[in-house]
Short mmCIF file of C-alpha atoms in Angstrom, two decimals:
data_model
loop_
_atom_site.label_atom_id
_atom_site.label_comp_id
_atom_site.label_asym_id
_atom_site.label_seq_id
_atom_site.Cartn_x
_atom_site.Cartn_y
_atom_site.Cartn_z
CA UNK O 1 0.00 0.00 0.00
CA UNK O 2 2.87 2.36 0.86
CA UNK O 3 4.14 2.10 -2.73
CA UNK O 4 0.88 3.63 -3.94
CA UNK O 5 1.57 6.81 -2.02
CA UNK O 6 5.10 7.10 -3.42
CA UNK O 7 6.35 8.12 -6.81
CA UNK O 8 4.44 11.35 -7.39
CA UNK O 9 6.01 14.72 -8.13
CA UNK O 10 8.10 15.91 -5.17
CA UNK O 11 7.36 19.56 -5.93
CA UNK O 12 4.24 19.41 -8.08
CA UNK O 13 4.17 22.94 -9.57
CA UNK O 14 7.84 22.97 -10.60
CA UNK O 15 8.13 19.33 -11.60
CA UNK O 16 4.96 19.59 -13.65
CA UNK O 17 6.18 22.78 -15.35
CA UNK O 18 9.40 21.06 -16.45
CA UNK O 19 7.50 17.96 -17.54
CA UNK O 20 5.03 20.01 -19.55
CA UNK O 21 7.81 21.96 -21.28
CA UNK O 22 9.20 18.60 -22.39
CA UNK O 23 5.80 17.34 -23.52
CA UNK O 24 5.00 20.55 -25.36
CA UNK O 25 8.36 20.43 -27.12
CA UNK O 26 7.65 16.85 -28.16
CA UNK O 27 4.14 17.69 -29.44
CA UNK O 28 5.28 20.88 -31.21
CA UNK O 29 8.25 19.16 -32.85
CA UNK O 30 7.05 15.68 -33.87
CA UNK O 31 9.83 13.10 -33.86
CA UNK O 32 11.88 14.88 -31.20
CA UNK O 33 12.74 12.66 -28.23
CA UNK O 34 12.69 14.55 -24.93
CA UNK O 35 13.88 13.39 -21.50
CA UNK O 36 11.43 13.87 -18.64
CA UNK O 37 11.75 13.14 -14.93
CA UNK O 38 9.99 13.45 -11.59
CA UNK O 39 7.75 10.37 -11.35
CA UNK O 40 8.53 6.91 -10.00
CA UNK O 41 5.42 4.95 -11.00
CA UNK O 42 4.79 1.25 -10.26
CA UNK O 43 5.62 -1.39 -12.90
CA UNK O 44 4.80 -1.83 -15.70
CA UNK O 45 4.61 1.97 -16.12
CA UNK O 46 7.73 3.67 -17.42
CA UNK O 47 9.00 6.85 -15.80
CA UNK O 48 7.96 8.81 -18.88
CA UNK O 49 4.41 7.41 -18.90
CA UNK O 50 4.13 8.23 -15.19
CA UNK O 51 5.25 11.80 -15.85
CA UNK O 52 2.73 12.21 -18.68
CA UNK O 53 -0.11 10.94 -16.46
CA UNK O 54 0.86 13.22 -13.56
CA UNK O 55 1.22 16.23 -15.84
CA UNK O 56 -1.98 15.92 -17.86
CA UNK O 57 -4.50 13.75 -16.00
CA UNK O 58 -6.92 14.76 -13.26
CA UNK O 59 -10.58 14.15 -12.34
CA UNK O 60 -11.63 15.80 -15.63
CA UNK O 61 -9.89 13.23 -17.83
CA UNK O 62 -11.18 9.65 -18.10
CA UNK O 63 -8.26 7.27 -18.64
CA UNK O 64 -8.44 3.91 -20.39
CA UNK O 65 -5.87 1.33 -19.30
CA UNK O 66 -5.16 -1.36 -21.88
CA UNK O 67 -3.77 -4.86 -21.46
CA UNK O 68 -1.12 -5.37 -18.80
CA UNK O 69 -1.43 -1.75 -17.65
CA UNK O 70 -4.93 -2.42 -16.36
CA UNK O 71 -3.70 -3.79 -13.03
CA UNK O 72 -4.31 -2.91 -9.39
CA UNK O 73 -0.95 -1.19 -8.92
CA UNK O 74 -1.50 1.21 -11.80
CA UNK O 75 -5.15 1.78 -10.99
CA UNK O 76 -4.53 2.70 -7.36
CA UNK O 77 -1.43 4.79 -8.17
CA UNK O 78 -3.35 6.70 -10.83
CA UNK O 79 -6.33 7.16 -8.52
CA UNK O 80 -4.23 8.46 -5.63
CA UNK O 81 -1.98 10.81 -7.60
CA UNK O 82 -4.35 12.15 -10.26
CA UNK O 83 -7.92 11.23 -9.30
CA UNK O 84 -8.57 10.36 -12.94
CA UNK O 85 -11.56 8.05 -13.44
CA UNK O 86 -10.97 4.78 -15.29
CA UNK O 87 -13.06 4.52 -18.43
CA UNK O 88 -13.55 2.57 -21.62
CA UNK O 89 -11.74 3.18 -24.89
CA UNK O 90 -14.87 4.79 -26.36
CA UNK O 91 -15.13 7.52 -23.73
CA UNK O 92 -11.54 8.15 -22.70
CA UNK O 93 -9.50 11.35 -22.94
CA UNK O 94 -6.25 9.44 -22.47
CA UNK O 95 -5.45 5.81 -23.16
CA UNK O 96 -2.39 3.99 -21.94
CA UNK O 97 -0.88 0.73 -23.09
CA UNK O 98 1.34 -1.07 -25.53
CA UNK O 99 0.60 -0.58 -29.22
CA UNK O 100 -0.92 -4.05 -29.63
CA UNK O 101 -3.13 -3.70 -26.57
CA UNK O 102 -4.38 -0.25 -27.60
CA UNK O 103 -5.48 -1.41 -31.06
CA UNK O 104 -7.84 -1.15 -32.86
CA UNK O 105 -7.63 2.64 -33.18
CA UNK O 106 -11.25 2.84 -34.39
CA UNK O 107 -12.37 2.38 -30.77
CA UNK O 108 -11.28 5.86 -29.64
CA UNK O 109 -13.05 9.21 -30.00
CA UNK O 110 -11.52 11.25 -32.85
CA UNK O 111 -13.46 14.45 -32.19
CA UNK O 112 -16.27 16.00 -34.20
CA UNK O 113 -16.11 18.27 -37.23
CA UNK O 114 -16.97 21.26 -35.05
CA UNK O 115 -14.87 20.18 -32.06
CA UNK O 116 -11.91 18.15 -33.33
CA UNK O 117 -10.22 18.70 -29.95
CA UNK O 118 -12.68 16.28 -28.32
CA UNK O 119 -10.47 13.36 -29.21
CA UNK O 120 -8.33 10.88 -27.32
CA UNK O 121 -4.61 11.11 -26.74
CA UNK O 122 -2.93 7.69 -26.74
CA UNK O 123 0.08 7.14 -24.50
CA UNK O 124 1.93 4.28 -26.15
CA UNK O 125 4.60 2.46 -24.15
CA UNK O 126 7.50 1.43 -26.40
CA UNK O 127 10.69 -0.54 -25.93
CA UNK O 128 12.79 2.33 -27.23
CA UNK O 129 12.49 5.60 -29.12
CA UNK O 130 14.86 6.09 -32.02
CA UNK O 131 14.89 9.16 -34.27
CA UNK O 132 15.13 7.04 -37.40
CA UNK O 133 12.78 4.90 -39.43
CA UNK O 134 9.62 6.44 -40.81
CA UNK O 135 9.97 9.91 -42.34
CA UNK O 136 7.78 12.64 -40.84
CA UNK O 137 6.87 16.00 -42.36
CA UNK O 138 4.35 18.68 -41.49
CA UNK O 139 3.79 21.38 -38.85
CA UNK O 140 6.62 21.58 -36.33
CA UNK O 141 9.15 20.04 -38.71
CA UNK O 142 11.42 22.30 -40.74
CA UNK O 143 12.33 19.80 -43.44
CA UNK O 144 11.82 16.28 -42.20
CA UNK O 145 12.12 14.22 -39.05
CA UNK O 146 12.13 10.51 -38.37
CA UNK O 147 10.86 8.20 -35.65
CA UNK O 148 10.47 4.46 -35.14
CA UNK O 149 6.69 4.15 -35.40
CA UNK O 150 4.82 0.98 -34.49
CA UNK O 151 2.43 0.82 -37.47
CA UNK O 152 3.03 3.53 -40.11
CA UNK O 153 0.00 2.48 -42.18
CA UNK O 154 -2.45 2.88 -39.28
CA UNK O 155 -0.88 6.20 -38.29
CA UNK O 156 -1.04 7.47 -41.87
CA UNK O 157 -4.74 6.54 -41.91
CA UNK O 158 -5.13 8.56 -38.70
CA UNK O 159 -3.49 11.57 -40.38
CA UNK O 160 -5.94 11.34 -43.27
CA UNK O 161 -8.77 12.08 -40.81
CA UNK O 162 -7.26 15.54 -40.13
CA UNK O 163 -8.50 17.79 -38.53
CA UNK O 164 -10.09 14.86 -36.71
CA UNK O 165 -7.94 12.07 -35.37
CA UNK O 166 -5.92 10.79 -32.44
CA UNK O 167 -2.73 12.24 -31.02
CA UNK O 168 0.03 9.95 -29.82
CA UNK O 169 2.58 10.28 -27.06
CA UNK O 170 5.24 7.56 -27.23
CA UNK O 171 7.08 6.74 -24.02
CA UNK O 172 10.13 4.56 -23.34
CA UNK O 173 12.15 4.70 -20.15
CA UNK O 174 12.45 8.40 -19.35
CA UNK O 175 11.96 9.52 -22.97
CA UNK O 176 8.92 11.03 -24.63
CA UNK O 177 8.15 11.64 -28.30
CA UNK O 178 4.88 12.67 -29.86
CA UNK O 179 2.98 12.29 -33.09
CA UNK O 180 0.08 14.73 -33.51
CA UNK O 181 -2.57 14.01 -36.13
CA UNK O 182 -1.19 16.84 -38.30
CA UNK O 183 2.04 14.98 -39.12
CA UNK O 184 2.37 13.48 -42.59
CA UNK O 185 3.88 10.02 -42.54
CA UNK O 186 6.25 8.53 -45.13
CA UNK L 1 11.49 36.60 -5.03
CA UNK L 2 8.46 34.36 -5.35
CA UNK L 3 5.51 35.46 -3.29
CA UNK L 4 4.82 32.33 -1.22
CA UNK L 5 1.15 33.19 -0.83
CA UNK L 6 0.66 32.06 -4.41
CA UNK L 7 1.19 28.77 -6.15
CA UNK L 8 4.06 28.85 -8.66
CA UNK L 9 2.96 31.08 -11.55
CA UNK L 10 -0.26 32.08 -9.77
CA UNK L 11 -2.69 29.48 -11.20
CA UNK L 12 -3.58 26.32 -9.30
CA UNK L 13 -2.31 23.03 -10.71
CA UNK L 14 -5.66 21.74 -11.97
CA UNK L 15 -6.20 24.93 -13.95
CA UNK L 16 -2.72 24.63 -15.42
CA UNK L 17 -3.36 21.01 -16.42
CA UNK L 18 -6.58 22.08 -18.18
CA UNK L 19 -4.73 24.85 -20.04
CA UNK L 20 -1.83 22.52 -20.84
CA UNK L 21 -4.17 19.95 -22.37
CA UNK L 22 -5.73 22.70 -24.49
CA UNK L 23 -2.27 23.85 -25.63
CA UNK L 24 -1.34 20.31 -26.72
CA UNK L 25 -4.61 19.97 -28.68
CA UNK L 26 -3.98 23.36 -30.21
CA UNK L 27 -0.51 22.29 -31.33
CA UNK L 28 -1.93 19.07 -32.77
CA UNK L 29 -4.55 20.99 -34.80
CA UNK L 30 -2.71 24.16 -35.88
CA UNK L 31 -5.00 27.16 -36.25
CA UNK L 32 -8.03 25.53 -34.60
CA UNK L 33 -9.44 27.42 -31.60
CA UNK L 34 -9.59 25.09 -28.60
CA UNK L 35 -12.19 26.11 -26.00
CA UNK L 36 -10.84 26.30 -22.46
CA UNK L 37 -12.27 27.23 -19.07
CA UNK L 38 -10.65 30.65 -18.78
CA UNK L 39 -10.23 31.85 -15.20
CA UNK L 40 -10.71 35.28 -13.74
CA UNK L 41 -7.31 36.87 -13.49
CA UNK L 42 -6.26 39.79 -11.30
CA UNK L 43 -6.46 42.17 -14.25
CA UNK L 44 -9.29 43.34 -16.47
CA UNK L 45 -10.31 41.61 -19.68
CA UNK L 46 -8.50 43.20 -22.58
CA UNK L 47 -5.27 43.46 -20.60
CA UNK L 48 -3.98 40.08 -21.59
CA UNK L 49 -5.84 37.62 -19.35
CA UNK L 50 -5.59 34.91 -22.03
CA UNK L 51 -1.91 35.47 -22.66
CA UNK L 52 -1.19 35.52 -18.93
CA UNK L 53 -2.93 32.18 -18.41
CA UNK L 54 -1.03 30.58 -21.28
CA UNK L 55 2.25 32.03 -20.01
CA UNK L 56 1.50 30.76 -16.48
CA UNK L 57 0.91 27.26 -17.86
CA UNK L 58 4.16 27.13 -19.86
CA UNK L 59 6.58 28.96 -17.54
CA UNK L 60 9.28 27.00 -15.73
CA UNK L 61 11.29 28.52 -12.85
CA UNK L 62 14.39 28.78 -15.06
CA UNK L 63 12.72 30.84 -17.79
CA UNK L 64 13.57 34.40 -18.65
CA UNK L 65 10.49 36.36 -19.58
CA UNK L 66 9.96 39.37 -21.81
CA UNK L 67 6.63 41.17 -22.17
CA UNK L 68 5.88 43.63 -24.93
CA UNK L 69 2.90 45.80 -25.65
CA UNK L 70 2.78 47.04 -29.25
CA UNK L 71 6.51 46.33 -29.40
CA UNK L 72 7.34 48.35 -26.30
CA UNK L 73 8.76 46.91 -23.07
CA UNK L 74 8.02 49.97 -20.98
CA UNK L 75 4.26 50.50 -21.26
CA UNK L 76 1.88 50.00 -18.34
CA UNK L 77 0.50 46.68 -19.58
CA UNK L 78 3.91 45.17 -20.27
CA UNK L 79 5.45 46.38 -17.01
CA UNK L 80 2.57 45.11 -14.88
CA UNK L 81 2.52 41.64 -16.46
CA UNK L 82 6.30 41.39 -16.12
CA UNK L 83 6.03 42.34 -12.44
CA UNK L 84 3.18 39.85 -12.00
CA UNK L 85 5.35 36.94 -13.07
CA UNK L 86 8.41 38.21 -11.22
CA UNK L 87 6.30 38.12 -8.09
CA UNK L 88 4.27 34.93 -8.57
CA UNK L 89 6.73 32.74 -10.50
CA UNK L 90 10.06 34.19 -9.45
CA UNK L 91 11.28 34.12 -13.04
CA UNK L 92 13.97 36.42 -14.39
CA UNK L 93 12.76 39.10 -16.75
CA UNK L 94 14.48 40.93 -19.54
CA UNK L 95 13.78 43.42 -22.28
CA UNK L 96 16.29 41.88 -24.69
CA UNK L 97 14.55 39.69 -27.27
CA UNK L 98 17.51 37.34 -27.70
CA UNK L 99 17.79 36.64 -23.95
CA UNK L 100 14.13 35.76 -23.38
CA UNK L 101 12.87 32.17 -23.42
CA UNK L 102 9.19 33.11 -23.10
CA UNK L 103 7.91 36.29 -24.73
CA UNK L 104 4.37 37.45 -24.09
CA UNK L 105 3.27 39.92 -26.71
CA UNK L 106 0.39 42.22 -27.36
CA UNK L 107 0.04 42.84 -31.09
CA UNK L 108 3.64 42.62 -32.35
CA UNK L 109 6.25 40.05 -33.31
CA UNK L 110 9.73 41.24 -32.30
CA UNK L 111 11.89 42.48 -35.18
CA UNK L 112 14.79 40.28 -34.17
CA UNK L 113 14.19 36.76 -35.54
CA UNK L 114 13.24 34.29 -32.80
CA UNK L 115 15.12 31.04 -32.34
CA UNK L 116 14.15 27.45 -31.58
CA UNK L 117 14.23 27.62 -27.81
CA UNK L 118 11.82 30.51 -27.54
CA UNK L 119 8.06 30.57 -27.02
CA UNK L 120 5.95 33.46 -28.22
CA UNK L 121 2.64 33.95 -26.37
CA UNK L 122 0.10 36.27 -28.00
CA UNK L 123 -2.65 38.14 -26.19
CA UNK L 124 -5.76 37.81 -28.33
CA UNK L 125 -8.87 39.99 -28.02
CA UNK L 126 -11.18 38.30 -30.60
CA UNK L 127 -9.86 34.89 -31.67
CA UNK L 128 -12.56 34.24 -34.27
CA UNK L 129 -11.54 35.70 -37.66
CA UNK L 130 -15.12 35.36 -38.92
CA UNK L 131 -16.74 37.07 -35.91
CA UNK L 132 -17.38 40.45 -37.53
CA UNK L 133 -18.81 38.71 -40.58
CA UNK L 134 -21.00 36.26 -38.66
CA UNK L 135 -21.80 37.03 -35.01
CA UNK L 136 -23.17 33.58 -34.07
CA UNK L 137 -20.65 31.14 -32.62
CA UNK L 138 -22.81 28.19 -33.71
CA UNK L 139 -22.49 29.39 -37.31
CA UNK L 140 -18.78 30.19 -37.28
CA UNK L 141 -18.10 26.73 -35.79
CA UNK L 142 -19.93 25.20 -38.75
CA UNK L 143 -18.08 27.43 -41.19
CA UNK L 144 -14.73 26.24 -39.84
CA UNK L 145 -15.92 22.62 -39.87
CA UNK L 146 -16.98 22.92 -43.51
CA UNK L 147 -13.99 25.05 -44.52
CA UNK L 148 -16.52 27.63 -45.68
CA UNK L 149 -14.31 30.69 -45.91
CA UNK L 150 -15.86 32.41 -48.92
CA UNK L 151 -17.19 35.20 -46.71
CA UNK L 152 -13.65 36.19 -45.73
CA UNK L 153 -12.66 36.52 -49.36
CA UNK L 154 -15.76 38.62 -49.97
CA UNK L 155 -14.63 40.94 -47.17
CA UNK L 156 -11.20 41.33 -48.75
CA UNK L 157 -12.82 41.82 -52.16
CA UNK L 158 -15.04 44.56 -50.73
CA UNK L 159 -11.86 46.22 -49.48
CA UNK L 160 -10.55 46.22 -53.04
CA UNK L 161 -13.79 47.49 -54.57
CA UNK L 162 -13.98 50.31 -52.02
CA UNK L 163 -10.33 51.32 -51.66
CA UNK L 164 -8.63 49.89 -54.73
CA UNK L 165 -6.46 47.64 -52.60
CA UNK L 166 -6.83 45.36 -49.56
CA UNK L 167 -7.08 47.99 -46.82
CA UNK L 168 -7.04 45.51 -43.92
CA UNK L 169 -3.78 46.43 -42.20
CA UNK L 170 -3.86 44.48 -38.94
CA UNK L 171 -5.41 41.20 -37.75
CA UNK L 172 -4.98 40.20 -41.38
CA UNK L 173 -6.49 36.70 -41.79
CA UNK L 174 -4.18 33.78 -42.52
CA UNK L 175 -4.73 30.20 -43.60
CA UNK L 176 -2.83 27.63 -41.57
CA UNK L 177 -1.49 24.50 -43.31
CA UNK L 178 -4.17 24.90 -45.96
CA UNK L 179 -6.98 24.17 -43.50
CA UNK L 180 -8.05 26.66 -40.81
CA UNK L 181 -8.43 30.39 -41.34
CA UNK L 182 -6.94 32.01 -38.26
CA UNK L 183 -6.83 35.46 -36.74
CA UNK L 184 -3.17 36.21 -36.04
CA UNK L 185 -4.36 38.61 -33.29
CA UNK L 186 -4.16 42.31 -34.15
CA UNK L 187 -0.53 42.27 -35.26
CA UNK L 188 0.19 44.57 -38.21
CA UNK L 189 0.16 42.68 -41.49
CA UNK L 190 3.84 43.64 -41.71
CA UNK L 191 4.41 40.86 -39.16
CA UNK L 192 2.40 38.16 -40.96
CA UNK L 193 5.32 36.74 -43.00
CA UNK L 194 7.33 36.32 -39.78
CA UNK L 195 4.84 33.74 -38.48
CA UNK L 196 6.66 30.87 -40.18
CA UNK L 197 9.38 30.76 -37.55
CA UNK L 198 11.47 28.31 -35.50
CA UNK L 199 9.76 29.25 -32.21
CA UNK L 200 6.49 27.85 -30.82
CA UNK L 201 3.62 30.35 -31.04
CA UNK L 202 0.71 30.15 -28.59
CA UNK L 203 -2.40 32.34 -28.64
CA UNK L 204 -4.59 32.96 -25.59
CA UNK L 205 -7.95 34.75 -25.54
CA UNK L 206 -9.16 35.05 -21.95
CA UNK L 207 -12.56 36.67 -22.31
CA UNK L 208 -13.41 34.55 -25.36
CA UNK L 209 -12.00 31.40 -23.72
CA UNK L 210 -9.98 30.12 -26.64
CA UNK L 211 -6.44 28.86 -27.06
CA UNK L 212 -4.79 28.17 -30.39
CA UNK L 213 -1.27 27.46 -31.49
CA UNK L 214 1.24 27.24 -34.30
CA UNK L 215 4.03 24.67 -34.04
CA UNK L 216 7.39 25.81 -35.46
CA UNK L 217 7.59 26.10 -39.25
CA UNK L 218 3.84 25.73 -39.68
CA UNK L 219 2.78 26.97 -43.10
CA UNK L 220 0.95 30.28 -42.63
CA UNK L 221 -0.41 31.98 -45.74
CA UNK L 222 -2.00 35.42 -45.71
CA UNK L 223 -5.22 35.37 -47.72
CA UNK L 224 -5.10 37.31 -50.99
CA UNK L 225 -6.03 37.25 -54.66
CA UNK L 226 -3.88 36.45 -57.70
CA UNK L 227 -4.25 40.01 -59.00
CA UNK L 228 -4.02 41.61 -55.54
CA UNK L 229 -1.22 39.69 -53.81
CA UNK L 230 -0.60 40.09 -50.10
CA UNK L 231 1.81 42.87 -49.26
CA UNK L 232 3.48 43.30 -45.86
CA UNK L 233 3.22 47.06 -45.68
CA UNK L 234 4.70 49.62 -43.30
CA UNK L 235 4.99 53.40 -43.17
CA UNK L 236 7.25 54.58 -45.98
CA UNK L 237 9.83 56.22 -43.71
CA UNK L 238 12.86 55.32 -41.65
CA UNK L 239 13.00 55.40 -37.84
CA UNK L 240 13.73 58.95 -36.62
CA UNK L 241 15.84 57.62 -33.75
CA UNK L 242 17.82 54.71 -35.21
CA UNK L 243 17.36 55.14 -38.95
CA UNK L 244 16.09 51.57 -39.50
CA UNK L 245 14.39 51.05 -42.85
CA UNK L 246 13.29 47.48 -42.18
CA UNK L 247 11.32 47.78 -38.94
CA UNK L 248 7.66 48.46 -38.27
CA UNK L 249 7.14 52.12 -37.38
CA UNK L 250 4.81 53.98 -35.03
CA UNK L 251 3.68 57.45 -36.01
CA UNK L 252 4.20 60.00 -33.25
CA UNK L 253 2.40 63.34 -33.43
CA UNK L 254 4.80 66.02 -32.21
CA UNK L 255 2.74 69.21 -32.31
CA UNK L 256 -0.66 70.50 -33.39
CA UNK L 257 0.57 71.86 -36.69
CA UNK L 258 0.91 68.60 -38.56
CA UNK L 259 4.35 67.76 -37.20
CA UNK L 260 5.05 64.06 -36.85
CA UNK L 261 7.81 61.54 -36.78
CA UNK L 262 8.13 57.80 -37.16
CA UNK L 263 9.94 55.59 -34.67
CA UNK L 264 10.47 51.84 -34.31
CA UNK L 265 7.55 50.16 -32.55
CA UNK L 266 10.00 47.53 -31.21
CA UNK L 267 11.83 49.48 -28.48
CA UNK L 268 14.42 46.76 -27.83
CA UNK L 269 15.34 46.63 -31.52
CA UNK L 270 15.61 50.43 -31.70
CA UNK L 271 17.75 50.66 -28.55
CA UNK L 272 19.99 47.88 -29.80
CA UNK L 273 20.57 49.70 -33.08
CA UNK L 274 21.29 52.99 -31.34
CA UNK L 275 23.72 51.25 -28.98
CA UNK L 276 25.46 49.88 -32.08
CA UNK L 277 25.91 53.43 -33.36
CA UNK L 278 23.04 53.74 -35.84
CA UNK L 279 21.44 57.17 -35.98
CA UNK L 280 18.20 58.37 -37.51
CA UNK L 281 17.41 61.84 -38.86
CA UNK L 282 16.42 63.17 -35.41
CA UNK L 283 19.50 61.92 -33.56
CA UNK L 284 21.94 62.68 -36.36
CA UNK L 285 21.33 66.40 -35.91
CA UNK L 286 21.62 66.14 -32.13
CA UNK L 287 24.87 64.21 -32.35
CA UNK L 288 26.57 66.75 -34.59
#
């Protein structure tokens, strides 16, 4: 039980401000890998995923836990530190899991034509983040960037929904990278 | 020194999380206005309540902040917002564009090109570019959803039919990444071409409760016509103090007999040039 109480931000306002600067940099510059710190979440959560949850989630944001991440340790840690309600894929604001567990992407809200912001952000736990692989272009990228993406075809299909669509935050260890719906793939 | 009676950067953490989520959505959908639950701030609407909330959500303790109002660092609005964050966030402040990591601006983009590690936060009075053409929010939402921007072109066309050229000189509408028409806030159209820049641009409208954003290098095109191309215009003079020909100028009335002079609107740029030895027509005479 004690472990549940541990692992949050030591100094919430300052830790969260640093974490958000990292997250914003990642989202504004797709393909950029950013180091974040401040959270020590229970397994199987990575440090980066813990930081993302602490920075963005609260009682206003339903969170969907997929696969192995839907366990007691994560549920209680998330409940104590953020107060975020657990929800289904169809109604979530944030979803957390491995790529395979999070699929199919059709399950998540992609926003409406008038409110494309009412869409889910998927936090995808990865083995590693490498700035090579699939070529990325679009807003936030001067010429081109690259990132090891799990399923380029599915992510390209997500981009075709623009301005609707899902936004992705990839986490591995203490690193974060992001792929907003606006990014062209390949 | 941070005033310990306040949370870091004034806002409570839940408010900051809400604003931060809106900023991320805004960055993911460039040019789209994300609704957010704007808070009452300790300053009146119209004084930058939106910009202040966005700045509070992005500031870190290590940041150096610059605040400008129409290009000037020393006006009431700029000074009070700078003091506000000195007191509530304990951040360093500066007037030098190159030294700032977060720049909050009211209606100007600094003359000096911004670099990658900077964030430009705009104060926005009316975020909806179509508002004066269609007052109903329900309708303008639909128009954005359907990419129905013909009305905006009609407005620009009416400018041409009435004045012979596009007379809109500030808050000149732009199209972002070929999708959303966006109000760049009331910056002079001289600044529009600068919006494709390496820095992150965030827009906050407090009273209207909207946040929108441009990631670096986002394609921003000022609306125009083939036979009336967009022109980034400025007063056809040089700065009376520093002699700059390439900066945006303010007209200053000097007497009641038609006397006037033009000076740089960006005070930091003008001071930097004067420190480097540049002289305009007014100073040249004084120096001799």
